[in-house]
XYZ file of C-alpha atoms in Angstrom:
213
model
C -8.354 -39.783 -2.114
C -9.357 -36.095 -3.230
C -6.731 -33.285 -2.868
C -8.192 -30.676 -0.889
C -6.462 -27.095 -0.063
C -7.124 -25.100 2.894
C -6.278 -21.149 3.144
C -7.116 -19.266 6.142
C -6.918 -14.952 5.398
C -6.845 -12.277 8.192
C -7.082 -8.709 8.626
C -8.023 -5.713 10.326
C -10.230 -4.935 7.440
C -12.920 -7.538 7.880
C -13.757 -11.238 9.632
C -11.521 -14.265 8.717
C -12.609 -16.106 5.475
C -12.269 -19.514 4.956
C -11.749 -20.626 1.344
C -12.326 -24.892 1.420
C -11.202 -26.703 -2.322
C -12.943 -29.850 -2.712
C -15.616 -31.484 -4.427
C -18.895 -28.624 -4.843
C -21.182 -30.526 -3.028
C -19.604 -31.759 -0.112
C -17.579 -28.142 0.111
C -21.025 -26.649 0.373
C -22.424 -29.187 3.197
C -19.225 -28.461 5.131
C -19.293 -25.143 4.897
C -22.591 -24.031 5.402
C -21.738 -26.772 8.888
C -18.713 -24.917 9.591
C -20.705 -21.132 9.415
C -23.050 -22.609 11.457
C -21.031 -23.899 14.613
C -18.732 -20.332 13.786
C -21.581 -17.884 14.375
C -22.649 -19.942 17.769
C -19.003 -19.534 18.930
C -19.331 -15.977 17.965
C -22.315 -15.408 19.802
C -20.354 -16.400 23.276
C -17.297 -15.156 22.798
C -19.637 -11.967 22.190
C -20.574 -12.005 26.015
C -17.574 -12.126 27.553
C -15.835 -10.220 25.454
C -14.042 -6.930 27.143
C -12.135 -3.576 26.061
C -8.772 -3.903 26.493
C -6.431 -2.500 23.924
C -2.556 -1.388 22.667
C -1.228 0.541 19.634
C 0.224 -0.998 16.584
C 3.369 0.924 17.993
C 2.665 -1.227 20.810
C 2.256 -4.429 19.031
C 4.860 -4.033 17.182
C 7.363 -3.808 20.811
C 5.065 -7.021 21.955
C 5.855 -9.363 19.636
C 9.463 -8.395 18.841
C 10.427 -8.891 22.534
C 7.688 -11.792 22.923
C 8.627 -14.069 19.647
C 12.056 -11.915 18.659
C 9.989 -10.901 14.948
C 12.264 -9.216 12.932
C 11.215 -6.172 10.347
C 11.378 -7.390 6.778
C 13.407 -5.227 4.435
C 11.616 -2.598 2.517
C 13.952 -3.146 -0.450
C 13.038 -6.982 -0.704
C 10.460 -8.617 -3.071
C 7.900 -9.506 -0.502
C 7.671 -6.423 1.227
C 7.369 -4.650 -2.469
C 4.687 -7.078 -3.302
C 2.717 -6.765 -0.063
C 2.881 -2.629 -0.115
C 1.606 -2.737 -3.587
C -1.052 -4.706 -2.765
C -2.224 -2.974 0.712
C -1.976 0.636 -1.094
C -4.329 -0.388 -3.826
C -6.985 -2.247 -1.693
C -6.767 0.539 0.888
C -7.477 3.658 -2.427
C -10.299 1.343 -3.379
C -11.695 1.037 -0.293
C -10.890 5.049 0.311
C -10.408 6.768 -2.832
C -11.587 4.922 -5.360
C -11.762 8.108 -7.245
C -8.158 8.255 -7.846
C -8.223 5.122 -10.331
C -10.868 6.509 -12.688
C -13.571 3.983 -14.393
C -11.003 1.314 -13.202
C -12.456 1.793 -9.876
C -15.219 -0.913 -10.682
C -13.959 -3.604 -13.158
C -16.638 -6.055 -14.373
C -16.209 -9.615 -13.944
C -16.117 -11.472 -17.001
C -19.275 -14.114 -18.709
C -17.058 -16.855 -19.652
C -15.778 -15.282 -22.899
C -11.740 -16.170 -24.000
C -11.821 -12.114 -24.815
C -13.231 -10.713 -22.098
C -11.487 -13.074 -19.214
C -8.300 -11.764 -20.926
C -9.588 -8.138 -21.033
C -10.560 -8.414 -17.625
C -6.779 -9.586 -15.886
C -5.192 -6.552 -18.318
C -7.380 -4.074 -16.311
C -6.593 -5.795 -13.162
C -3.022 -5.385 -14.180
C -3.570 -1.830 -15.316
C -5.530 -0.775 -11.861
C -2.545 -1.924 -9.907
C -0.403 0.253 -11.935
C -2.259 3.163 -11.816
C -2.928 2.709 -7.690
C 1.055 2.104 -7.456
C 1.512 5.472 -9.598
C -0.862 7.260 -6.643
C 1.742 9.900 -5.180
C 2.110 9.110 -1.187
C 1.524 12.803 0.037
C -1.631 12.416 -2.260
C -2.512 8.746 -0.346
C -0.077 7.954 2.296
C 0.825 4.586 3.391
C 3.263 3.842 6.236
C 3.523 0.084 5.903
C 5.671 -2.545 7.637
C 6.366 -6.029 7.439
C 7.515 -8.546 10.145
C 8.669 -11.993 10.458
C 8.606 -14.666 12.845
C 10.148 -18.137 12.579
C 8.803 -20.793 15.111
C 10.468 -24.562 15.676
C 8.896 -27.334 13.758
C 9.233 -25.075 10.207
C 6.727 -22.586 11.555
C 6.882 -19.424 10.585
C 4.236 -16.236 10.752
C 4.037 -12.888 8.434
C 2.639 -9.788 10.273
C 1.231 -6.473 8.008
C 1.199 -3.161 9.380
C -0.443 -0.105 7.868
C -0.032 2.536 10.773
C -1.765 5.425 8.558
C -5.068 3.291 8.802
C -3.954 1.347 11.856
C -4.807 -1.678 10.233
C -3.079 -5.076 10.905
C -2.982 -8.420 9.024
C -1.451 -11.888 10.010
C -0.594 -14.872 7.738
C 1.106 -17.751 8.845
C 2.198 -21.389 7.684
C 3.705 -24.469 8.309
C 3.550 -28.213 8.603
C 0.542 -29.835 10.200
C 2.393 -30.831 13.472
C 2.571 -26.463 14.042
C -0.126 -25.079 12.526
C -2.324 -25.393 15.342
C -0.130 -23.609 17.211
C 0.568 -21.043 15.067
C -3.003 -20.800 15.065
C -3.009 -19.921 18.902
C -0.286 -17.757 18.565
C -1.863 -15.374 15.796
C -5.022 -15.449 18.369
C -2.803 -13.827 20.773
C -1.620 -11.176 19.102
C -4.824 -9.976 17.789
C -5.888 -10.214 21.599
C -3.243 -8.606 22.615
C -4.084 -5.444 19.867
C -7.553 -5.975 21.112
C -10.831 -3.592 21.065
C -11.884 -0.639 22.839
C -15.143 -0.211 24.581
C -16.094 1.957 21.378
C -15.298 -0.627 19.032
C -17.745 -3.045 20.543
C -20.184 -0.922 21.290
C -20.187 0.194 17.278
C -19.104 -2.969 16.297
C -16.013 -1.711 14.461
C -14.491 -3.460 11.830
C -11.628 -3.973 14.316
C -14.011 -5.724 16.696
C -15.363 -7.789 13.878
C -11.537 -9.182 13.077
C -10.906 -10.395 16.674
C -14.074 -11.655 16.920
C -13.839 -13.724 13.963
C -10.606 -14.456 14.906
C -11.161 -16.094 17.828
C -13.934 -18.060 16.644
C -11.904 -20.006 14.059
């Protein structure tokens, strides 16, 4: 029996990727199978999908009085952690110009040097996007938790500057699939406006895969 991990990311800034660990070719079969039977779903949810749309303010009121989530503190590790790492993706993604030639790092050619040289100006491009002053880049980012029976429990990001939201959740295999359904609702309930499917927003990209997986 192989060991095989499964991670499952969301955001606002792009679809859901699905990262399978297993052996290279039968990872490959099942993916390219899994893409496949994705995009179909994809293509009817497209049809029937409909504006309808709240703030993150809003969401924020929704699933505090809906699943009683709780703020994390903005003096504790995770929330640290998670800031750190939304403020630098969102200056690379914005103003890459504020981190210099560290903007575009170069991935490494299997080298002992340069794989080393390469995570010390990972390291140092975190530093420097941390360093970013926040009237020069402003971030207004929160954190909430919800816990759910059966060892559930669900993270939500907020960046309300770029009105961007991000979910992660986890648990044992008895309530992940309804964790699952439960993440689906709240990025329903954040929605898309007729705009964003008519341009085909980013944000309409996110539910979409969303609700696909």
């Amino acid at each position: 029996m192989h060991a095989r991990n499964i991670s499952v990311i969301s955001s606002a800034d792009g679809p859901t990727s699905f990262f399978i660990v297993g052996k290279d070719g039968k990872r490959k079969i099942k993916t390219r199978i899994q893409n496949y039977f994705r995009k179909r779903k994809q293509d009817r949810i497209k049809k029937r999908l409909t504006a309808s749309h709240h703030t993150l303010d809003e969401v924020v009121k929704f699933i505090e009085q809906e699943y009683g989530a709780v703020e994390v503190s903005q003096q504790s590790r995770i929330y640290l952690e998670q800031r750190r790492s939304i403020k630098e993706a969102r200056i690379m993604r914005y103003r890459p110009d504020l981190l210099g030639e560290l903007s575009e790092i170069t991935p490494p050619r299997h080298e002992a040097d340069s794989v080393q040289e390469f995570f010390d100006q990972i390291a140092l491009r975190s530093k420097r996007a941390e360093a970013v002053p926040d009237d020069i880049f402003p971030i207004d980012f929160h954190l909430y938790e919800i816990t759910f029976p059966d060892n559930g429990n669900m993270q939500i990001a907020i960046e309300m500057t770029g009105n961007e939201i991000g979910i992660s959740y986890s648990g044992n295999k008895k309530s992940m699939k309804q964790l699952k359904k439960q993440c689906k609702r709240i990025y329903s309930y954040y929605g898309v406006t007729a705009e964003d499917i008519r341009n085909e927003t980013e944000r309409y990209h996110c539910l979409l895969a969303m609700l696909a997986s």
